[in-house]
Coordinates of C-alpha atoms in Angstrom, one line a residue:
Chain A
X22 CA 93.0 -8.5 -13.5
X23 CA 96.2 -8.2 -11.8
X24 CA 94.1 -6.3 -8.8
X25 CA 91.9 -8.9 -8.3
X26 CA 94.8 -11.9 -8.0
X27 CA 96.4 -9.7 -5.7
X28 CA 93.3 -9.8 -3.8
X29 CA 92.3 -13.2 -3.9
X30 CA 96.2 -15.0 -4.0
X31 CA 96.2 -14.3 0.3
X32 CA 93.3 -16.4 0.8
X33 CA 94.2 -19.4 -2.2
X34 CA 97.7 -19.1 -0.8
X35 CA 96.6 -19.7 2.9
X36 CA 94.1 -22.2 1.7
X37 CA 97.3 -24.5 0.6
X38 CA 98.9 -24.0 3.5
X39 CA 96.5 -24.9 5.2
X40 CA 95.3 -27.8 3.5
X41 CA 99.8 -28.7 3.5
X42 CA 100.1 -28.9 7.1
X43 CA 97.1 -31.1 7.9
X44 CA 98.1 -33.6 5.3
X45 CA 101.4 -33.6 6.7
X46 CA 100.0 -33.9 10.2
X47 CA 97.8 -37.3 9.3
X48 CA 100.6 -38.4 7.3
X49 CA 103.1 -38.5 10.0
X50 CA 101.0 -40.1 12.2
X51 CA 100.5 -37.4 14.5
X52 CA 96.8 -37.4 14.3
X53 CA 95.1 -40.6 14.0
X54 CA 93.3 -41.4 10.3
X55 CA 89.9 -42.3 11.8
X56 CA 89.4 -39.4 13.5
X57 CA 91.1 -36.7 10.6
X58 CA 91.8 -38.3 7.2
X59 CA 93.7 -36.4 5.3
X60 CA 92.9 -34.4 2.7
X61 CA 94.3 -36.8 -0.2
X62 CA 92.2 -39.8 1.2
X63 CA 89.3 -37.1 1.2
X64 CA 90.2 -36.4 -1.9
X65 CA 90.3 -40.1 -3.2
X66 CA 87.0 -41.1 -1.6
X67 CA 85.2 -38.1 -3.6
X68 CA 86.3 -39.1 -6.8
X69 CA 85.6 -43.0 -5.8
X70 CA 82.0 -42.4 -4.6
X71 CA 81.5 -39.6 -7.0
X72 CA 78.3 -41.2 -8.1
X73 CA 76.6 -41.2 -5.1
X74 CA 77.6 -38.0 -3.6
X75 CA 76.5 -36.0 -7.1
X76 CA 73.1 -38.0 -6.7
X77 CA 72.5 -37.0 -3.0
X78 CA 73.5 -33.6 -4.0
X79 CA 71.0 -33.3 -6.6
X80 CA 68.3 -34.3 -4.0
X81 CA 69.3 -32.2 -1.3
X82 CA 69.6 -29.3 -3.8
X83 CA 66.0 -30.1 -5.2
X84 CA 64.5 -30.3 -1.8
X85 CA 66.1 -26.6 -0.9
X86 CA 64.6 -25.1 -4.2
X87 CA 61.5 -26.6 -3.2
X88 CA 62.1 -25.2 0.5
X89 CA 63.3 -21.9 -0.7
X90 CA 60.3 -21.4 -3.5
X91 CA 57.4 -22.0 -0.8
X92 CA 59.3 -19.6 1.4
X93 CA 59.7 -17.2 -0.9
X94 CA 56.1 -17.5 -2.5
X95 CA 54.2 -17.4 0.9
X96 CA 56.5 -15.0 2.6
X97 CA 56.2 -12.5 0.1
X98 CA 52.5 -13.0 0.2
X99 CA 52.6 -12.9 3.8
X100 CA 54.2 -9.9 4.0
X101 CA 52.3 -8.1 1.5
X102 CA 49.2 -9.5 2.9
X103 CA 50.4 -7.8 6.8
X104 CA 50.8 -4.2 4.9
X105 CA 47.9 -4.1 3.4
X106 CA 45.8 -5.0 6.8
X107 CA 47.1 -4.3 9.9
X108 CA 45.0 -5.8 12.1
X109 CA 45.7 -9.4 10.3
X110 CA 49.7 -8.3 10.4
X111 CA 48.7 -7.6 14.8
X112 CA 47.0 -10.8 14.9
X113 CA 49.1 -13.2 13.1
X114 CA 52.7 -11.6 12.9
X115 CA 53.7 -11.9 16.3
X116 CA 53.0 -16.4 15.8
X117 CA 54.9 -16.0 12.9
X118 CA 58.4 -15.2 15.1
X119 CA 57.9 -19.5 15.8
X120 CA 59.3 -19.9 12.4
X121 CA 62.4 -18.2 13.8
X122 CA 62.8 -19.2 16.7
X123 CA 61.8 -23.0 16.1
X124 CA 64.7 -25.2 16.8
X125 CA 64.4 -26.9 13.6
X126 CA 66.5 -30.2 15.0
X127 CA 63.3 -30.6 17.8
X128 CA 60.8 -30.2 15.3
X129 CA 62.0 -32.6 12.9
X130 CA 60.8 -35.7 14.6
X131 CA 57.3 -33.8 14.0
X132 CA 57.3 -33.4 10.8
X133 CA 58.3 -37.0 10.2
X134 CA 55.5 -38.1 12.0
X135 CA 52.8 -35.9 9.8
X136 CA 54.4 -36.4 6.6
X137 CA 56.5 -39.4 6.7
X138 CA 60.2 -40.5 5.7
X139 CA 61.3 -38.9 2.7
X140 CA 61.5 -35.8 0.5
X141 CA 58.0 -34.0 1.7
X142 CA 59.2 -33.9 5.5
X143 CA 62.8 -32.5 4.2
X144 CA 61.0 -29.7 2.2
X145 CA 58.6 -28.8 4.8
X146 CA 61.8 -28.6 6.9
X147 CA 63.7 -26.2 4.5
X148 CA 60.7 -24.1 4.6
X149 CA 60.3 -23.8 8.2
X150 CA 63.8 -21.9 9.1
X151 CA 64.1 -20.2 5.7
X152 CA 60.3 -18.6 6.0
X153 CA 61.2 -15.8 8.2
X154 CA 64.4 -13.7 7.0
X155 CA 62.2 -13.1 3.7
X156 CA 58.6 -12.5 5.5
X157 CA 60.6 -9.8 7.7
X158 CA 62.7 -8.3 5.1
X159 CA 59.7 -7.9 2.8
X160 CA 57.7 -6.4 5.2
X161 CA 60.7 -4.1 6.4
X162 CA 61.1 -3.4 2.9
X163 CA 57.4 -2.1 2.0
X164 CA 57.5 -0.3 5.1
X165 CA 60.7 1.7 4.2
X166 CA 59.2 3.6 1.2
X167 CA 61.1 7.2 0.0
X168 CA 58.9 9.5 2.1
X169 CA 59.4 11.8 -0.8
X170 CA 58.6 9.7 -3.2
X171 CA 55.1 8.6 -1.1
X172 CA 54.0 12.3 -1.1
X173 CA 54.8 12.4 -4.9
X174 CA 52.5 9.7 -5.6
X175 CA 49.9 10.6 -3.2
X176 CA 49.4 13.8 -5.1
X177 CA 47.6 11.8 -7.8
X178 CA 45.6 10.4 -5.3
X179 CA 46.1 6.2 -6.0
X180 CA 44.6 3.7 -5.0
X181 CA 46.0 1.7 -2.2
X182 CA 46.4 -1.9 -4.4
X183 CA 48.1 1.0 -6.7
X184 CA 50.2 2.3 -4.4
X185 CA 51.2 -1.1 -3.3
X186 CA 51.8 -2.4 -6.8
X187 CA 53.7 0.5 -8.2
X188 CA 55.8 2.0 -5.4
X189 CA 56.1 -0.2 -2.1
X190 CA 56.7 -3.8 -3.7
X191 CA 59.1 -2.4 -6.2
X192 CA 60.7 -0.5 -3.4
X193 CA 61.3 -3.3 -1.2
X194 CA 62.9 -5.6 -4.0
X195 CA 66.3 -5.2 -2.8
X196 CA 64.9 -6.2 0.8
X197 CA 63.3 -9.5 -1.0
X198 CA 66.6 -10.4 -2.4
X199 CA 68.4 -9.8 0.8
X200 CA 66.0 -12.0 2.7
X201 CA 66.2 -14.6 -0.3
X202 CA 70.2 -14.6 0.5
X203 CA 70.0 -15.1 4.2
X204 CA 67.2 -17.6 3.9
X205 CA 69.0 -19.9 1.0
X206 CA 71.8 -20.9 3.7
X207 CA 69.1 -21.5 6.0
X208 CA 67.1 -23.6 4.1
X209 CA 70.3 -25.8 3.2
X210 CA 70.7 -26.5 7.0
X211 CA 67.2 -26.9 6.8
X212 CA 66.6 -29.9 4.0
X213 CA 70.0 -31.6 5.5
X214 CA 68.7 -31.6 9.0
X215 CA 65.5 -33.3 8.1
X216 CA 67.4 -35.6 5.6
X217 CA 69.3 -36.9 9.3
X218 CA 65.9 -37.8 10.2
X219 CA 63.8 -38.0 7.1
X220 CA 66.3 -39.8 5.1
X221 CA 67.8 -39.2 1.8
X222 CA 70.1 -36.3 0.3
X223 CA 73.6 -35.6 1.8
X224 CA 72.0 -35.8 5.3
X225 CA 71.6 -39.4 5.3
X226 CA 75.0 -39.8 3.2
X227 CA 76.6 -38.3 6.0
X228 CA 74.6 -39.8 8.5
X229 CA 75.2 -43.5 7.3
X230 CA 78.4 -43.0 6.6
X231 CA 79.1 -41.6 10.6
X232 CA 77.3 -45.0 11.5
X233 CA 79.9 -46.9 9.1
X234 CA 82.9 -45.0 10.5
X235 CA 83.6 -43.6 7.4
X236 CA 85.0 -40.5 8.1
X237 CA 86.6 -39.6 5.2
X238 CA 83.0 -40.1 3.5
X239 CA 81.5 -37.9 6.0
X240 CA 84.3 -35.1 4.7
X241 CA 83.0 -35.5 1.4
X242 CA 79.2 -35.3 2.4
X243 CA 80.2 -32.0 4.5
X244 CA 82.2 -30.4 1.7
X245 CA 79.7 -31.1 -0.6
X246 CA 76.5 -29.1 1.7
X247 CA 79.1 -26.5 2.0
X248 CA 80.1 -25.9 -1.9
X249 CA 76.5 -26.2 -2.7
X250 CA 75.4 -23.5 0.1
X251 CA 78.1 -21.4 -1.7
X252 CA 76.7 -22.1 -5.1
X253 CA 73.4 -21.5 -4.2
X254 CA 74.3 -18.1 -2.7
X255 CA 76.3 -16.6 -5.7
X256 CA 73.5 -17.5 -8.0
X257 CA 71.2 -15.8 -5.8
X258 CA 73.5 -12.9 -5.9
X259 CA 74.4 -13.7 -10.0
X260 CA 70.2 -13.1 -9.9
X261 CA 70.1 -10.2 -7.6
X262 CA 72.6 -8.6 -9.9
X263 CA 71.1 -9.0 -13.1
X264 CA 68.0 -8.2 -12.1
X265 CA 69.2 -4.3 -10.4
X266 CA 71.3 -3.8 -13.8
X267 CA 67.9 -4.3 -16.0
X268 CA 65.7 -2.0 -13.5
X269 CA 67.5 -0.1 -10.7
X270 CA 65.6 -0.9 -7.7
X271 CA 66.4 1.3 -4.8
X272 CA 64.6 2.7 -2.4
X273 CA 64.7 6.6 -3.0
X274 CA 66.0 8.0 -5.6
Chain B
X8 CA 41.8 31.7 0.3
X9 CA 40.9 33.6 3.5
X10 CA 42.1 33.6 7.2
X11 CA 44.3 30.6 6.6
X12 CA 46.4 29.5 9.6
X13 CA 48.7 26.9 9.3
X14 CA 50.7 25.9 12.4
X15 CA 53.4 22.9 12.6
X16 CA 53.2 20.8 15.8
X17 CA 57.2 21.0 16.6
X18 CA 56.5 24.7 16.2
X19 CA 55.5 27.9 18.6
X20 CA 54.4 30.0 15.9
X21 CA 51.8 29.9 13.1
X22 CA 53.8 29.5 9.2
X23 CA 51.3 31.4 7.7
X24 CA 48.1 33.4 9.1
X25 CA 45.3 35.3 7.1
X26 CA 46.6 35.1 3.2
X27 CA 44.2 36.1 0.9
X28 CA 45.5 36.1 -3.1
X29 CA 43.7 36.1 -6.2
X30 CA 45.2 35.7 -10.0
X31 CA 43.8 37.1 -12.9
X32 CA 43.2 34.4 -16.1
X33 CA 46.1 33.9 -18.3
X34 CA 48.4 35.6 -15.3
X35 CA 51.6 34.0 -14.0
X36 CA 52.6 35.2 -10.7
X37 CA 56.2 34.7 -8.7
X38 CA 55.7 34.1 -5.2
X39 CA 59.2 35.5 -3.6
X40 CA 60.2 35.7 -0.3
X41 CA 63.2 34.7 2.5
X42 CA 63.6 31.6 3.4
X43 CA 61.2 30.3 6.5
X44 CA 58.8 32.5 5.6
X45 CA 56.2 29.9 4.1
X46 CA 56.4 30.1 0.8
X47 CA 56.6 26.2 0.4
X48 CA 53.8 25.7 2.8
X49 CA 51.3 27.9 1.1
X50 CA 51.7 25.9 -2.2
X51 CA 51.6 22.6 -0.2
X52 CA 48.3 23.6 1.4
X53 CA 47.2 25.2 -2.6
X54 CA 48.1 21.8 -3.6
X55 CA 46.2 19.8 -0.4
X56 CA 49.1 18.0 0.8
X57 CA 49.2 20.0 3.9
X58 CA 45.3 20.5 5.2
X59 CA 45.4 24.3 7.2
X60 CA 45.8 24.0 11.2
X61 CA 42.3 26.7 10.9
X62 CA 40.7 28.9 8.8
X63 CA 39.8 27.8 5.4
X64 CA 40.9 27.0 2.2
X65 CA 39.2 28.8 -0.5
X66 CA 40.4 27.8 -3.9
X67 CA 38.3 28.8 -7.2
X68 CA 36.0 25.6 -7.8
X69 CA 36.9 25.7 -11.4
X70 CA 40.9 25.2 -10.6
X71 CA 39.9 22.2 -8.5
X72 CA 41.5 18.6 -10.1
X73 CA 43.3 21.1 -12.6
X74 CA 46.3 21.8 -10.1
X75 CA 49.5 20.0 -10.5
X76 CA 52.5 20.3 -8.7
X77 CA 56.7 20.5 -9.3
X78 CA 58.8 20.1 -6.4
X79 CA 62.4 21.0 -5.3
X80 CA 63.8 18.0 -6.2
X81 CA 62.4 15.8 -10.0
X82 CA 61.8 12.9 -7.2
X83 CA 61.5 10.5 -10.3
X84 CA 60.9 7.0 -9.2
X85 CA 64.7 5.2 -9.8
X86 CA 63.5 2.1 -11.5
X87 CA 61.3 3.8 -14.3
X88 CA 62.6 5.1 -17.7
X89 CA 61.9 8.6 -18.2
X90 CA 58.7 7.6 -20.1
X91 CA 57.8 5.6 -17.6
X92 CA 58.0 8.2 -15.3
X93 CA 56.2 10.6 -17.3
X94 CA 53.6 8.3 -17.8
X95 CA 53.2 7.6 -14.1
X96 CA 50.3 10.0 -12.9
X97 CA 48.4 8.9 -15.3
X98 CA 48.4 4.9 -14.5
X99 CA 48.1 6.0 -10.2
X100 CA 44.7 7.8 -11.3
X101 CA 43.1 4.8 -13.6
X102 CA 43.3 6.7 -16.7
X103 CA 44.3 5.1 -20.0
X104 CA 47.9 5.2 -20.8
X105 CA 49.0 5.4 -24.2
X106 CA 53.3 6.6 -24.1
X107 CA 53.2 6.4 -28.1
X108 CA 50.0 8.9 -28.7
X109 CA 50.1 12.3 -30.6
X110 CA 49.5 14.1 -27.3
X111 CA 52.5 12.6 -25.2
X112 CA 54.4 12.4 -28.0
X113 CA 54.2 16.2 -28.8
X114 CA 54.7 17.1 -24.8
X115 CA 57.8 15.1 -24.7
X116 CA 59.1 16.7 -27.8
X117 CA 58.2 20.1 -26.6
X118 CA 60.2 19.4 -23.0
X119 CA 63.2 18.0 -25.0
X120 CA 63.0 14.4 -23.7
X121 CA 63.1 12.8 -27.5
X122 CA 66.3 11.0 -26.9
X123 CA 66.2 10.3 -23.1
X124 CA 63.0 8.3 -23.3
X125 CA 64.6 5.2 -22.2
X126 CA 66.7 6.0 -19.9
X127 CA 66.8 5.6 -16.0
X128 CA 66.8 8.3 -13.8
X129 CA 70.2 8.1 -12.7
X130 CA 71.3 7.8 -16.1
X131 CA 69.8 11.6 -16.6
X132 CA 71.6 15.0 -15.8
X133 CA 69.8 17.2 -13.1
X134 CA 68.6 19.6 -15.8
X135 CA 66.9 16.5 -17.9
X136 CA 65.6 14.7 -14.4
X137 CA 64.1 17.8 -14.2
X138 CA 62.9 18.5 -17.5
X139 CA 61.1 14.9 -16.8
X140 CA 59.6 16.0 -13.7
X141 CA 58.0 18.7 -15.5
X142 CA 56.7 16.4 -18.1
X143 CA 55.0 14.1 -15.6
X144 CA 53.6 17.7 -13.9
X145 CA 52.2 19.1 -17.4
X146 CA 50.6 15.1 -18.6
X147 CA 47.6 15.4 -17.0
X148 CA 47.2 19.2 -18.3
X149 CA 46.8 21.0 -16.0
X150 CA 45.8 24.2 -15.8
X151 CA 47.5 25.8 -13.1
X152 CA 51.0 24.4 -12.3
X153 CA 52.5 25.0 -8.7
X154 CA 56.4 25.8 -8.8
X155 CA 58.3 25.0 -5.4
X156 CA 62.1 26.2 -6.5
X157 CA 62.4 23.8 -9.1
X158 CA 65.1 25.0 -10.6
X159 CA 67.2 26.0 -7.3
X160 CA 69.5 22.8 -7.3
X161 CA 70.6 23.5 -10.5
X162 CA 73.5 25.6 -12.4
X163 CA 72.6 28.2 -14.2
X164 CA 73.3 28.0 -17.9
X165 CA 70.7 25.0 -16.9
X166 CA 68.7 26.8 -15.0
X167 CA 68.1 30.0 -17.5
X168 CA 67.7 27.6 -20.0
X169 CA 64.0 25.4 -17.7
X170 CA 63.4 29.5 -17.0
X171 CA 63.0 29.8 -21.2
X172 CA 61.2 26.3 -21.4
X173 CA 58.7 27.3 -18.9
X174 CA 57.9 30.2 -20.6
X175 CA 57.8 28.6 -24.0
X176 CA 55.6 26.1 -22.7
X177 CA 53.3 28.6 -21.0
X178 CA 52.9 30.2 -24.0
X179 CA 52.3 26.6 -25.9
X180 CA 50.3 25.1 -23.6
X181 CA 48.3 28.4 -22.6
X182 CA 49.3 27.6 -18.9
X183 CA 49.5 29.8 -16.0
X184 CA 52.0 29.4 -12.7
X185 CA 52.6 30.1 -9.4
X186 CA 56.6 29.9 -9.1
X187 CA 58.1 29.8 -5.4
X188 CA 62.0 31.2 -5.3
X189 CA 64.0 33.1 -3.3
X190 CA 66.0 34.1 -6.2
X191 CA 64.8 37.8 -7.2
X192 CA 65.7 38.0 -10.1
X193 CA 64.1 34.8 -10.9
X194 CA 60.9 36.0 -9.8
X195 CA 61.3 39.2 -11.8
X196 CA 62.1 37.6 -15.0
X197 CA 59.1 34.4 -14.5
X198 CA 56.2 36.3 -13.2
X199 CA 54.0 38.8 -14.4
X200 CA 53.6 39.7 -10.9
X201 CA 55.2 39.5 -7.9
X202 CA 54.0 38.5 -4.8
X203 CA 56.4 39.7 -1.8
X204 CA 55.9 37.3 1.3
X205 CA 57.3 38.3 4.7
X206 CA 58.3 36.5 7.6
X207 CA 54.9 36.5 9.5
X208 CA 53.4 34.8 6.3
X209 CA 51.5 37.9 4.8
X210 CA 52.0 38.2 1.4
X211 CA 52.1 41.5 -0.4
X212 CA 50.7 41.6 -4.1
X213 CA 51.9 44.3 -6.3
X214 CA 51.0 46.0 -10.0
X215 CA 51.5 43.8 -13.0
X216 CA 55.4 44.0 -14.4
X217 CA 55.0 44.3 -18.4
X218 CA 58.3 43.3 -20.4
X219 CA 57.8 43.5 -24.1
X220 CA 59.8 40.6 -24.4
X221 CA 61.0 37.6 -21.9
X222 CA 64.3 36.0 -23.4
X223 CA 67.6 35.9 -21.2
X224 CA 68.6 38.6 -22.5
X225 CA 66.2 40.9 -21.2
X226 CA 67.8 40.8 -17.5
X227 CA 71.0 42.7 -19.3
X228 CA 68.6 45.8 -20.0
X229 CA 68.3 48.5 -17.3
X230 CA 64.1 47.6 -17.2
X231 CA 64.6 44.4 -16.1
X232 CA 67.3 45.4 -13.4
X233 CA 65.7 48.6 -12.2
X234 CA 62.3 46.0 -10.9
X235 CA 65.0 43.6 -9.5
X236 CA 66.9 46.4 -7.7
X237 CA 63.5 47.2 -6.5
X238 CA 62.1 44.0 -5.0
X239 CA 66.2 43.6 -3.5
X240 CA 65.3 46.9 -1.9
X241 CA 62.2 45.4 -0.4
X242 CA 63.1 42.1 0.8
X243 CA 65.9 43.5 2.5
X244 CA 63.2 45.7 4.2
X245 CA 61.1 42.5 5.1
X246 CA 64.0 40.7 6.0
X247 CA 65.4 43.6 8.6
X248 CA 62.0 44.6 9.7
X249 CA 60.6 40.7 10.0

């Protein structure tokens, strides 16, 4: 106990100073209010317009589950589906690098126009950037069997779907979960960046609330992505976790 | 198994050329030898996980799909229990798989894995990862089990004591061996013969060795050290002359 506040107090300790000298610096005038409120107006804004900030939380959180679940569902299929036949993984794998490379900002506009304002276009958004860190890491994954432990199971001469099923997928869990950590902070940029054009969620919080010079609303909108990103990654973790302690996935042994 | 050549690509010479080796029913033979000679490979190639570079590969039709195999290391799979991993040959070849019948339940019993049944791998000491490894070697009964220095990594009040178990279990299971070491005295005490490999890959078969009795304490009586201070005498020979 005492290890670990030795180990955290540095970074609480510089948070307060931190957060000490900007208040003082809006507070004294120094920097004007419209452009950096301080953190006690930030503060009092939150709690004000709780309401509204929890219920544009809850939507953008609902549209990066949704995001994260397709991505997760088809990537893994994907993947699985590349191992198993090459020539499909030769033929469709190298259009699959679009999903990365997409700037998902240009595309938005895009997906407005095929799917409308509202959630749909913000899901299919989430899914676009966070498709590819868990396509790849699966794939990596199944590819990066124990050698040994291959030859061990060869010697009772499987079947491939066998082999698949009982050594490669369970060897590339800890890839999966790696690629489901990356991918959950980029489908967060992903729902609120089609929620700027898409509307709803704590993109078009933030959005409207630029438009209504309300910057210290725009704080709250911004702190509020952020804590959820962070959230969203420590339960991924919290799951990645629990998971390895019931079964302990690893590569080799 | 005649006029077997096996060559590696990264290498200029051939690991093992003409070998030609027969054992008797109910024999177990110890296949000893320096190290790089091709001890491993020749059991690789018994087992087909290695295909020869020429020649062919003879092996006694009735032995065929009755062959299983032990290697250096238990290479149990990380995230299944020791039943699990025990079990695992028999789900990879489509055949029922029953952990709580008569048959496993008795092998498991006999191989000391009673209390360990649930655990992972890295939960288990060497000597009971190992004990496991055999388990999932002897499940689909096999006639003939393939050895390759199983018991090298390990130290050796836990290594006499897997010498002892695979006896017992030869004896139980009415099983017969080929065990690779380099250990002589290992050879000596595990095989009623001994099969002398040298470095060009020939292998050397010799008379039976009869011991009234095999138990640990056997390699304390001047029998048992005469036969290892003979095959010492030998491989030295092999070695130098190699």
């Amino acid at each position: 106990m005492n290890a670990q506040i030795r180990d955290k107090a540095p970074a609480w300790l510089f948070l307060l100073a931190l957060l000490g000298i900007w208040q003082l610096i809006v507070g004294q005038g120094w920097v004007a209010a419209y452009l950096l409120p301080a953190p006690s107006d930030i503060y009092a804004t939150t709690v004000e317009l709780w309401p509204e900030i929890w219920s544009a939380t809850q939507s953008t959180l609902s549209s990066i589950v949704w995001g994260l679940a397709a991505s997760f569902a088809i990537g893994v299929t994907l993947a699985i589906g590349f191992f198993a036949v090459p020539i499909l993984r030769r033929a469709v794998l190298p259009f699959c690098v679009f999903f990365q490379t997409v700037p998902i900002i240009a595309i938005a506009p895009l997906l407005v126009i095929w799917f409308g304002f509202g959630e749909t276009t913000v899901k299919a958004s989430a899914f676009i950037v966070s498709l590819f860190p868990i396509l790849a890491n699966t794939l990596t994954g199944l590819e990066e069997t124990d050698p040994l432990l291959r030859e061990m199971f060869q010697l009772y001469k499987p079947s491939k779907w066998k082999m698949i099923s009982k050594l490669q997928i369970p060897s590339a869990i800890p890839y999966i979960l790696t690629g489901l950590r990356i991918s959950v902070g980029l489908a967060t940029i992903g729902a609120i960046v089609g929620e700027f054009i898409a509307g709803g969620g704590l993109g078009s919080l933030i959005d409207s609330a630029r438009t209504q010079q309300r910057v210290d609303l725009v704080f709250s909108g911004v702190m509020a992505s952020s804590v959820l990103a962070l959230l969203l990654v420590l339960s991924i973790d919290l799951i990645s976790r629990l998971l390895l302690r019931r079964r302990p996935y690893t590569r080799s042994a | 198994m005649k006029d077997l050549v096996k060559r590696f690509p990264n290498q200029d010479r051939d690991v093992i050329r003409a070998i030609s080796f027969g054992i008797v029913p109910r024999e177990c033979v110890s296949l000893l030898g320096p190290s790089g000679c091709g001890k491993t490979t020749l059991l690789r190639l018994l087992m087909g996980i290695e295909r020869p570079t020429s020649g062919t590969l003879a092996i006694d039709p009735s032995l065929i799909g009755h062959l299983s195999y032990v290697f250096q290391e238990p290479r149990l799979v990380p995230w299944r229990t020791s039943l699990e991993n025990v079990l695992l040959p028999l789900e990879l070849s489509g055949k029922a798989v029953d952990g709580s019948s008569a048959e496993v339940e008795e092998l498991l019993t006999l191989l000391g894995l009673g209390e360990r049944l649930g655990n992972f791998p890295r939960e288990l000491s060497g000597g009971m990862q190992m004990r496991v490894a055999l388990a999932r070697a002897l499940i689909t009964k096999p006639k003939v089990l393939l050895l390759d220095e199983p018991f090298a990594a390990l130290d050796e009040r836990t290594r006499f004591r897997l010498q002892d178990l695979l006896l017992d279990l030869r004896a139980r299971l009415d099983l017969q061996y080929v065990f690779v070491t380099h250990s002589i005295s290992e050879a000596v005490y595990l095989g009623d013969r001994v099969f002398l490999m040298d470095k060009s890959g020939q292998i050397n078969t010799d008379q039976p060795i009869a011991f009234p009795k095999r138990d640990q304490l056997l390699k304390v009586t001047p029998e048992f050290n005469d036969q290892v201070s003979a095959f010492a005498r030998r491989f030295t020979a092999l070695e130098g002359g190699a």
